[in-house]
Amino acid sequence: MTILSACQSAAIRLVGRKPTTIFSSQKAFELELSDLVQEAAVDIAKAFEWQALMVLAEHQGDGTTTAFDFPAGYDRMPVKGNIHSATWQQSGYRPARDRDHWINLQTYLSAGTPGFWIVLDNQMQIFPPMGPSEKAQYYFLTGEIAKSASGDGKTVISADDDVFKLDERLLTLALIWRWKEMKGLEYSESMANYERALAQIGSADKGRRILSVGSRRTSIDADLAFPGTIIP
């Protein structure tokens, strides 16, 4: 379903007519919807860690690099996101507690194996540097909330035939209450309908987890002992 169809559904309920276009129209109502739709879509995307917006990222080590650019479209890490090691399957990378901990790890402390991570300067930072055979993998939430008619990801909705990656009904309900608010009309019931639908759809989506076979022997957050052999 397209952005146009979501806007048409909202328009029928708001003004009793079905626009044939939104983004190429110069009519006041269509201009208002085209201005509201991006804000509405972004707010929906930020409300939950939607499965449809999860993207797998990979960084290959080279023995020296510690800072890696995020893939195109990166928006944020999941709240409980983990960085997994392709080599150390039982113990992934551990998150640094804060910036001070990160400095201490690099200056004074042994980071252990496979190491620690932190997001700094809009980059994924991993220490110590991964070896050439090492690869880090993690999921992130993309800011590409829509896709074009040709299937390309988009962060900004700009065409009638763009497709919202999330539930179209949520977008319609969001447009209804936002337009009423903008026009100074009573919108509390419309907003409540939107919030109720958002909670129901978001909770159901959030409950769909990726299953892993077997159990982790060591917590990712655990501080591991020295991995080598100590000779007295």
PDB file of C-alpha atoms in Angstrom:
ATOM      1  CA  MET A   1       0.000   0.000   0.000  1.00  0.00           C
ATOM      2  CA  THR A   2       1.227   3.488  -0.842  1.00  0.00           C
ATOM      3  CA  ILE A   3       1.488   6.787   0.992  1.00  0.00           C
ATOM      4  CA  LEU A   4      -1.291   8.048  -1.271  1.00  0.00           C
ATOM      5  CA  SER A   5      -3.683   5.331  -0.091  1.00  0.00           C
ATOM      6  CA  ALA A   6      -2.965   6.144   3.575  1.00  0.00           C
ATOM      7  CA  CYS A   7      -3.586   9.838   2.912  1.00  0.00           C
ATOM      8  CA  GLN A   8      -6.751   9.072   0.935  1.00  0.00           C
ATOM      9  CA  SER A   9      -8.164   7.057   3.818  1.00  0.00           C
ATOM     10  CA  ALA A  10      -7.470   9.938   6.198  1.00  0.00           C
ATOM     11  CA  ALA A  11      -8.931  12.481   3.767  1.00  0.00           C
ATOM     12  CA  ILE A  12     -12.217  10.606   3.375  1.00  0.00           C
ATOM     13  CA  ARG A  13     -12.718  10.671   7.139  1.00  0.00           C
ATOM     14  CA  LEU A  14     -11.590  14.269   7.544  1.00  0.00           C
ATOM     15  CA  VAL A  15     -13.118  16.164   4.605  1.00  0.00           C
ATOM     16  CA  GLY A  16     -15.245  13.574   2.808  1.00  0.00           C
ATOM     17  CA  ARG A  17     -13.293  13.386  -0.427  1.00  0.00           C
ATOM     18  CA  LYS A  18     -10.585  11.196  -1.941  1.00  0.00           C
ATOM     19  CA  PRO A  19      -7.620  13.123  -3.396  1.00  0.00           C
ATOM     20  CA  THR A  20      -6.055  11.734  -6.556  1.00  0.00           C
ATOM     21  CA  THR A  21      -2.624  13.078  -5.623  1.00  0.00           C
ATOM     22  CA  ILE A  22      -0.927  14.534  -2.554  1.00  0.00           C
ATOM     23  CA  PHE A  23       2.611  15.646  -3.307  1.00  0.00           C
ATOM     24  CA  SER A  24       1.962  17.231  -6.706  1.00  0.00           C
ATOM     25  CA  SER A  25      -1.189  19.067  -5.619  1.00  0.00           C
ATOM     26  CA  GLN A  26      -1.333  22.767  -4.737  1.00  0.00           C
ATOM     27  CA  LYS A  27      -4.628  22.485  -2.863  1.00  0.00           C
ATOM     28  CA  ALA A  28      -4.476  23.544   0.777  1.00  0.00           C
ATOM     29  CA  PHE A  29      -5.676  20.250   2.269  1.00  0.00           C
ATOM     30  CA  GLU A  30      -3.288  18.125   0.212  1.00  0.00           C
ATOM     31  CA  LEU A  31      -0.396  20.434   1.112  1.00  0.00           C
ATOM     32  CA  GLU A  32      -1.261  20.035   4.780  1.00  0.00           C
ATOM     33  CA  LEU A  33      -1.228  16.231   4.549  1.00  0.00           C
ATOM     34  CA  SER A  34       2.055  16.212   2.628  1.00  0.00           C
ATOM     35  CA  ASP A  35       3.575  18.338   5.386  1.00  0.00           C
ATOM     36  CA  LEU A  36       2.233  16.130   8.195  1.00  0.00           C
ATOM     37  CA  VAL A  37       2.982  12.688   6.757  1.00  0.00           C
ATOM     38  CA  GLN A  38       6.753  12.740   7.332  1.00  0.00           C
ATOM     39  CA  GLU A  39       6.445  13.766  10.982  1.00  0.00           C
ATOM     40  CA  ALA A  40       3.730  11.177  11.566  1.00  0.00           C
ATOM     41  CA  ALA A  41       5.767   8.403   9.939  1.00  0.00           C
ATOM     42  CA  VAL A  42       8.938   9.230  11.885  1.00  0.00           C
ATOM     43  CA  ASP A  43       7.075   9.265  15.206  1.00  0.00           C
ATOM     44  CA  ILE A  44       5.638   5.816  14.470  1.00  0.00           C
ATOM     45  CA  ALA A  45       9.090   4.516  13.549  1.00  0.00           C
ATOM     46  CA  LYS A  46      10.582   5.856  16.795  1.00  0.00           C
ATOM     47  CA  ALA A  47       7.855   4.357  18.998  1.00  0.00           C
ATOM     48  CA  PHE A  48       9.067   0.742  18.865  1.00  0.00           C
ATOM     49  CA  GLU A  49      12.003  -1.331  17.736  1.00  0.00           C
ATOM     50  CA  TRP A  50      10.070  -2.544  14.702  1.00  0.00           C
ATOM     51  CA  GLN A  51      11.155  -5.781  13.059  1.00  0.00           C
ATOM     52  CA  ALA A  52      10.629  -4.247   9.611  1.00  0.00           C
ATOM     53  CA  LEU A  53      13.266  -1.613  10.372  1.00  0.00           C
ATOM     54  CA  MET A  54      15.914  -4.007  11.723  1.00  0.00           C
ATOM     55  CA  VAL A  55      18.972  -4.350   9.482  1.00  0.00           C
ATOM     56  CA  LEU A  56      22.014  -6.599   9.938  1.00  0.00           C
ATOM     57  CA  ALA A  57      25.409  -4.871   9.822  1.00  0.00           C
ATOM     58  CA  GLU A  58      28.846  -6.467   9.517  1.00  0.00           C
ATOM     59  CA  HIS A  59      32.318  -5.039  10.049  1.00  0.00           C
ATOM     60  CA  GLN A  60      35.426  -6.912   8.927  1.00  0.00           C
ATOM     61  CA  GLY A  61      38.617  -6.517  10.947  1.00  0.00           C
ATOM     62  CA  ASP A  62      42.000  -5.621   9.473  1.00  0.00           C
ATOM     63  CA  GLY A  63      44.189  -5.669  12.573  1.00  0.00           C
ATOM     64  CA  THR A  64      44.292  -1.870  13.042  1.00  0.00           C
ATOM     65  CA  THR A  65      40.873  -0.250  12.525  1.00  0.00           C
ATOM     66  CA  THR A  66      38.795   0.462  15.636  1.00  0.00           C
ATOM     67  CA  ALA A  67      36.201   2.927  14.233  1.00  0.00           C
ATOM     68  CA  PHE A  68      33.693   1.767  11.619  1.00  0.00           C
ATOM     69  CA  ASP A  69      31.156   3.874   9.742  1.00  0.00           C
ATOM     70  CA  PHE A  70      27.564   2.758  10.118  1.00  0.00           C
ATOM     71  CA  PRO A  71      25.795   1.485   7.006  1.00  0.00           C
ATOM     72  CA  ALA A  72      23.683   3.922   4.996  1.00  0.00           C
ATOM     73  CA  GLY A  73      20.355   4.621   6.654  1.00  0.00           C
ATOM     74  CA  TYR A  74      21.554   3.937  10.220  1.00  0.00           C
ATOM     75  CA  ASP A  75      19.277   5.545  12.812  1.00  0.00           C
ATOM     76  CA  ARG A  76      19.931   3.923  16.188  1.00  0.00           C
ATOM     77  CA  MET A  77      20.933   0.786  18.046  1.00  0.00           C
ATOM     78  CA  PRO A  78      18.282  -1.332  19.803  1.00  0.00           C
ATOM     79  CA  VAL A  79      18.151  -0.648  23.538  1.00  0.00           C
ATOM     80  CA  LYS A  80      19.396  -4.171  24.235  1.00  0.00           C
ATOM     81  CA  GLY A  81      21.491  -4.484  21.107  1.00  0.00           C
ATOM     82  CA  ASN A  82      24.497  -6.803  21.172  1.00  0.00           C
ATOM     83  CA  ILE A  83      27.591  -7.035  18.997  1.00  0.00           C
ATOM     84  CA  HIS A  84      28.358 -10.617  18.040  1.00  0.00           C
ATOM     85  CA  SER A  85      31.715 -12.110  17.139  1.00  0.00           C
ATOM     86  CA  ALA A  86      31.964 -14.517  14.215  1.00  0.00           C
ATOM     87  CA  THR A  87      34.949 -16.164  15.933  1.00  0.00           C
ATOM     88  CA  TRP A  88      34.096 -16.070  19.646  1.00  0.00           C
ATOM     89  CA  GLN A  89      30.620 -17.548  19.453  1.00  0.00           C
ATOM     90  CA  GLN A  90      30.162 -18.029  23.196  1.00  0.00           C
ATOM     91  CA  SER A  91      31.201 -14.504  24.201  1.00  0.00           C
ATOM     92  CA  GLY A  92      30.289 -11.474  22.111  1.00  0.00           C
ATOM     93  CA  TYR A  93      31.642  -7.962  22.409  1.00  0.00           C
ATOM     94  CA  ARG A  94      30.708  -6.201  25.630  1.00  0.00           C
ATOM     95  CA  PRO A  95      29.393  -2.615  25.769  1.00  0.00           C
ATOM     96  CA  ALA A  96      31.608  -0.021  27.433  1.00  0.00           C
ATOM     97  CA  ARG A  97      29.771   1.489  30.394  1.00  0.00           C
ATOM     98  CA  ASP A  98      30.443   5.069  29.312  1.00  0.00           C
ATOM     99  CA  ARG A  99      33.057   7.295  27.671  1.00  0.00           C
ATOM    100  CA  ASP A 100      35.313   7.249  30.733  1.00  0.00           C
ATOM    101  CA  HIS A 101      35.275   3.459  30.799  1.00  0.00           C
ATOM    102  CA  TRP A 102      36.148   3.497  27.094  1.00  0.00           C
ATOM    103  CA  ILE A 103      39.174   5.723  27.707  1.00  0.00           C
ATOM    104  CA  ASN A 104      40.333   3.499  30.554  1.00  0.00           C
ATOM    105  CA  LEU A 105      39.993   0.386  28.429  1.00  0.00           C
ATOM    106  CA  GLN A 106      42.271   1.836  25.785  1.00  0.00           C
ATOM    107  CA  THR A 107      44.745   3.435  28.175  1.00  0.00           C
ATOM    108  CA  TYR A 108      45.067   1.298  31.276  1.00  0.00           C
ATOM    109  CA  LEU A 109      43.046  -1.891  31.134  1.00  0.00           C
ATOM    110  CA  SER A 110      43.249  -5.095  29.169  1.00  0.00           C
ATOM    111  CA  ALA A 111      40.080  -5.290  27.098  1.00  0.00           C
ATOM    112  CA  GLY A 112      40.061  -9.091  26.993  1.00  0.00           C
ATOM    113  CA  THR A 113      38.668 -11.204  24.196  1.00  0.00           C
ATOM    114  CA  PRO A 114      36.988 -10.422  21.927  1.00  0.00           C
ATOM    115  CA  GLY A 115      36.695  -6.862  23.270  1.00  0.00           C
ATOM    116  CA  PHE A 116      34.383  -3.927  23.936  1.00  0.00           C
ATOM    117  CA  TRP A 117      32.245  -1.597  21.839  1.00  0.00           C
ATOM    118  CA  ILE A 118      30.737   1.866  22.061  1.00  0.00           C
ATOM    119  CA  VAL A 119      28.999   4.299  19.694  1.00  0.00           C
ATOM    120  CA  LEU A 120      31.058   7.502  19.402  1.00  0.00           C
ATOM    121  CA  ASP A 121      31.188  10.195  16.719  1.00  0.00           C
ATOM    122  CA  ASN A 122      28.383   8.379  14.892  1.00  0.00           C
ATOM    123  CA  GLN A 123      30.631   5.356  14.407  1.00  0.00           C
ATOM    124  CA  MET A 124      30.773   1.854  15.814  1.00  0.00           C
ATOM    125  CA  GLN A 125      33.986   1.699  17.860  1.00  0.00           C
ATOM    126  CA  ILE A 126      35.491  -1.689  18.741  1.00  0.00           C
ATOM    127  CA  PHE A 127      38.566  -2.263  20.923  1.00  0.00           C
ATOM    128  CA  PRO A 128      40.973  -3.949  20.697  1.00  0.00           C
ATOM    129  CA  PRO A 129      41.196  -3.889  16.876  1.00  0.00           C
ATOM    130  CA  MET A 130      39.708  -6.963  15.240  1.00  0.00           C
ATOM    131  CA  GLY A 131      42.113  -9.244  13.410  1.00  0.00           C
ATOM    132  CA  PRO A 132      41.838  -9.814   9.642  1.00  0.00           C
ATOM    133  CA  SER A 133      39.846 -13.005  10.203  1.00  0.00           C
ATOM    134  CA  GLU A 134      37.461 -11.430  12.712  1.00  0.00           C
ATOM    135  CA  LYS A 135      34.001 -10.060  11.919  1.00  0.00           C
ATOM    136  CA  ALA A 136      31.520  -8.197  14.132  1.00  0.00           C
ATOM    137  CA  GLN A 137      27.783  -8.466  13.470  1.00  0.00           C
ATOM    138  CA  TYR A 138      24.826  -6.604  14.967  1.00  0.00           C
ATOM    139  CA  TYR A 139      21.340  -5.386  14.193  1.00  0.00           C
ATOM    140  CA  PHE A 140      20.466  -1.697  14.006  1.00  0.00           C
ATOM    141  CA  LEU A 141      17.293   0.253  13.306  1.00  0.00           C
ATOM    142  CA  THR A 142      17.279   2.001   9.966  1.00  0.00           C
ATOM    143  CA  GLY A 143      15.941   5.488   9.391  1.00  0.00           C
ATOM    144  CA  GLU A 144      14.741   4.428   5.938  1.00  0.00           C
ATOM    145  CA  ILE A 145      11.102   4.320   6.966  1.00  0.00           C
ATOM    146  CA  ALA A 146       9.768   4.115   3.410  1.00  0.00           C
ATOM    147  CA  LYS A 147      10.730   2.770   0.028  1.00  0.00           C
ATOM    148  CA  SER A 148      10.238   4.152  -3.453  1.00  0.00           C
ATOM    149  CA  ALA A 149       8.242   2.488  -6.191  1.00  0.00           C
ATOM    150  CA  SER A 150      11.497   0.944  -7.407  1.00  0.00           C
ATOM    151  CA  GLY A 151      12.206  -0.498  -3.950  1.00  0.00           C
ATOM    152  CA  ASP A 152      14.960   1.887  -2.829  1.00  0.00           C
ATOM    153  CA  GLY A 153      14.978   2.819   0.862  1.00  0.00           C
ATOM    154  CA  LYS A 154      14.019   6.406   1.738  1.00  0.00           C
ATOM    155  CA  THR A 155      14.369   8.444   4.919  1.00  0.00           C
ATOM    156  CA  VAL A 156      12.100  11.204   3.599  1.00  0.00           C
ATOM    157  CA  ILE A 157       8.654  10.529   2.139  1.00  0.00           C
ATOM    158  CA  SER A 158       8.284  12.628  -0.993  1.00  0.00           C
ATOM    159  CA  ALA A 159       6.057  10.855  -3.521  1.00  0.00           C
ATOM    160  CA  ASP A 160       2.539   9.461  -3.726  1.00  0.00           C
ATOM    161  CA  ASP A 161       3.808   6.008  -4.665  1.00  0.00           C
ATOM    162  CA  ASP A 162       6.285   5.760  -1.793  1.00  0.00           C
ATOM    163  CA  VAL A 163       5.491   2.826   0.495  1.00  0.00           C
ATOM    164  CA  PHE A 164       5.575   3.127   4.294  1.00  0.00           C
ATOM    165  CA  LYS A 165       7.446   0.139   5.714  1.00  0.00           C
ATOM    166  CA  LEU A 166       5.222  -0.071   8.788  1.00  0.00           C
ATOM    167  CA  ASP A 167       1.481  -0.456   9.311  1.00  0.00           C
ATOM    168  CA  GLU A 168      -0.440   1.859   6.970  1.00  0.00           C
ATOM    169  CA  ARG A 169      -3.420   2.050   9.329  1.00  0.00           C
ATOM    170  CA  LEU A 170      -1.192   3.662  11.951  1.00  0.00           C
ATOM    171  CA  LEU A 171      -0.153   6.307   9.452  1.00  0.00           C
ATOM    172  CA  THR A 172      -3.775   7.036   8.575  1.00  0.00           C
ATOM    173  CA  LEU A 173      -4.779   7.361  12.236  1.00  0.00           C
ATOM    174  CA  ALA A 174      -1.755   9.557  12.954  1.00  0.00           C
ATOM    175  CA  LEU A 175      -2.653  11.892  10.092  1.00  0.00           C
ATOM    176  CA  ILE A 176      -6.234  12.204  11.331  1.00  0.00           C
ATOM    177  CA  TRP A 177      -5.426  13.380  14.835  1.00  0.00           C
ATOM    178  CA  ARG A 178      -2.497  15.559  13.749  1.00  0.00           C
ATOM    179  CA  TRP A 179      -4.569  17.355  11.124  1.00  0.00           C
ATOM    180  CA  LYS A 180      -7.365  17.994  13.626  1.00  0.00           C
ATOM    181  CA  GLU A 181      -4.856  19.336  16.138  1.00  0.00           C
ATOM    182  CA  MET A 182      -3.305  21.600  13.497  1.00  0.00           C
ATOM    183  CA  LYS A 183      -6.737  23.017  12.589  1.00  0.00           C
ATOM    184  CA  GLY A 184      -7.677  23.666  16.218  1.00  0.00           C
ATOM    185  CA  LEU A 185     -10.370  20.966  16.263  1.00  0.00           C
ATOM    186  CA  GLU A 186     -11.161  18.454  19.009  1.00  0.00           C
ATOM    187  CA  TYR A 187      -8.696  15.619  18.496  1.00  0.00           C
ATOM    188  CA  SER A 188      -8.480  13.757  21.819  1.00  0.00           C
ATOM    189  CA  GLU A 189     -10.626  10.811  20.693  1.00  0.00           C
ATOM    190  CA  SER A 190      -8.741  10.508  17.396  1.00  0.00           C
ATOM    191  CA  MET A 191      -5.432  10.639  19.236  1.00  0.00           C
ATOM    192  CA  ALA A 192      -6.623   7.961  21.669  1.00  0.00           C
ATOM    193  CA  ASN A 193      -7.617   5.725  18.742  1.00  0.00           C
ATOM    194  CA  TYR A 194      -4.140   6.147  17.275  1.00  0.00           C
ATOM    195  CA  GLU A 195      -2.359   5.490  20.565  1.00  0.00           C
ATOM    196  CA  ARG A 196      -4.445   2.380  21.211  1.00  0.00           C
ATOM    197  CA  ALA A 197      -3.681   0.980  17.752  1.00  0.00           C
ATOM    198  CA  LEU A 198       0.004   1.871  18.118  1.00  0.00           C
ATOM    199  CA  ALA A 199       0.227   0.020  21.432  1.00  0.00           C
ATOM    200  CA  GLN A 200      -1.542  -3.066  20.075  1.00  0.00           C
ATOM    201  CA  ILE A 201       0.390  -3.324  16.815  1.00  0.00           C
ATOM    202  CA  GLY A 202       3.690  -2.340  18.385  1.00  0.00           C
ATOM    203  CA  SER A 203       3.403  -4.838  21.227  1.00  0.00           C
ATOM    204  CA  ALA A 204       2.578  -7.655  18.822  1.00  0.00           C
ATOM    205  CA  ASP A 205       5.516  -6.756  16.584  1.00  0.00           C
ATOM    206  CA  LYS A 206       7.884  -6.386  19.529  1.00  0.00           C
ATOM    207  CA  GLY A 207       6.965  -9.870  20.708  1.00  0.00           C
ATOM    208  CA  ARG A 208       8.319 -11.511  17.556  1.00  0.00           C
ATOM    209  CA  ARG A 209      11.856 -12.411  18.468  1.00  0.00           C
ATOM    210  CA  ILE A 210      14.601 -14.154  16.511  1.00  0.00           C
ATOM    211  CA  LEU A 211      15.107 -17.596  18.036  1.00  0.00           C
ATOM    212  CA  SER A 212      18.583 -18.934  18.682  1.00  0.00           C
ATOM    213  CA  VAL A 213      19.339 -22.623  19.074  1.00  0.00           C
ATOM    214  CA  GLY A 214      21.017 -23.558  22.344  1.00  0.00           C
ATOM    215  CA  SER A 215      21.869 -21.342  25.286  1.00  0.00           C
ATOM    216  CA  ARG A 216      24.635 -18.800  25.720  1.00  0.00           C
ATOM    217  CA  ARG A 217      27.278 -20.115  28.085  1.00  0.00           C
ATOM    218  CA  THR A 218      28.569 -16.681  28.996  1.00  0.00           C
ATOM    219  CA  SER A 219      26.666 -13.416  29.246  1.00  0.00           C
ATOM    220  CA  ILE A 220      27.759 -10.766  26.778  1.00  0.00           C
ATOM    221  CA  ASP A 221      27.923  -8.285  29.662  1.00  0.00           C
ATOM    222  CA  ALA A 222      30.149 -10.521  31.790  1.00  0.00           C
ATOM    223  CA  ASP A 223      33.807  -9.636  32.331  1.00  0.00           C
ATOM    224  CA  LEU A 224      35.705 -12.648  31.116  1.00  0.00           C
ATOM    225  CA  ALA A 225      38.814 -14.088  32.665  1.00  0.00           C
ATOM    226  CA  PHE A 226      42.143 -13.932  30.837  1.00  0.00           C
ATOM    227  CA  PRO A 227      41.698 -16.325  27.874  1.00  0.00           C
ATOM    228  CA  GLY A 228      45.264 -17.621  27.813  1.00  0.00           C
ATOM    229  CA  THR A 229      47.244 -19.956  30.058  1.00  0.00           C
ATOM    230  CA  ILE A 230      49.053 -18.552  33.081  1.00  0.00           C
ATOM    231  CA  ILE A 231      52.441 -20.191  33.635  1.00  0.00           C
ATOM    232  CA  PRO A 232      53.724 -19.912  37.238  1.00  0.00           C
TER     233      PRO A 232
END
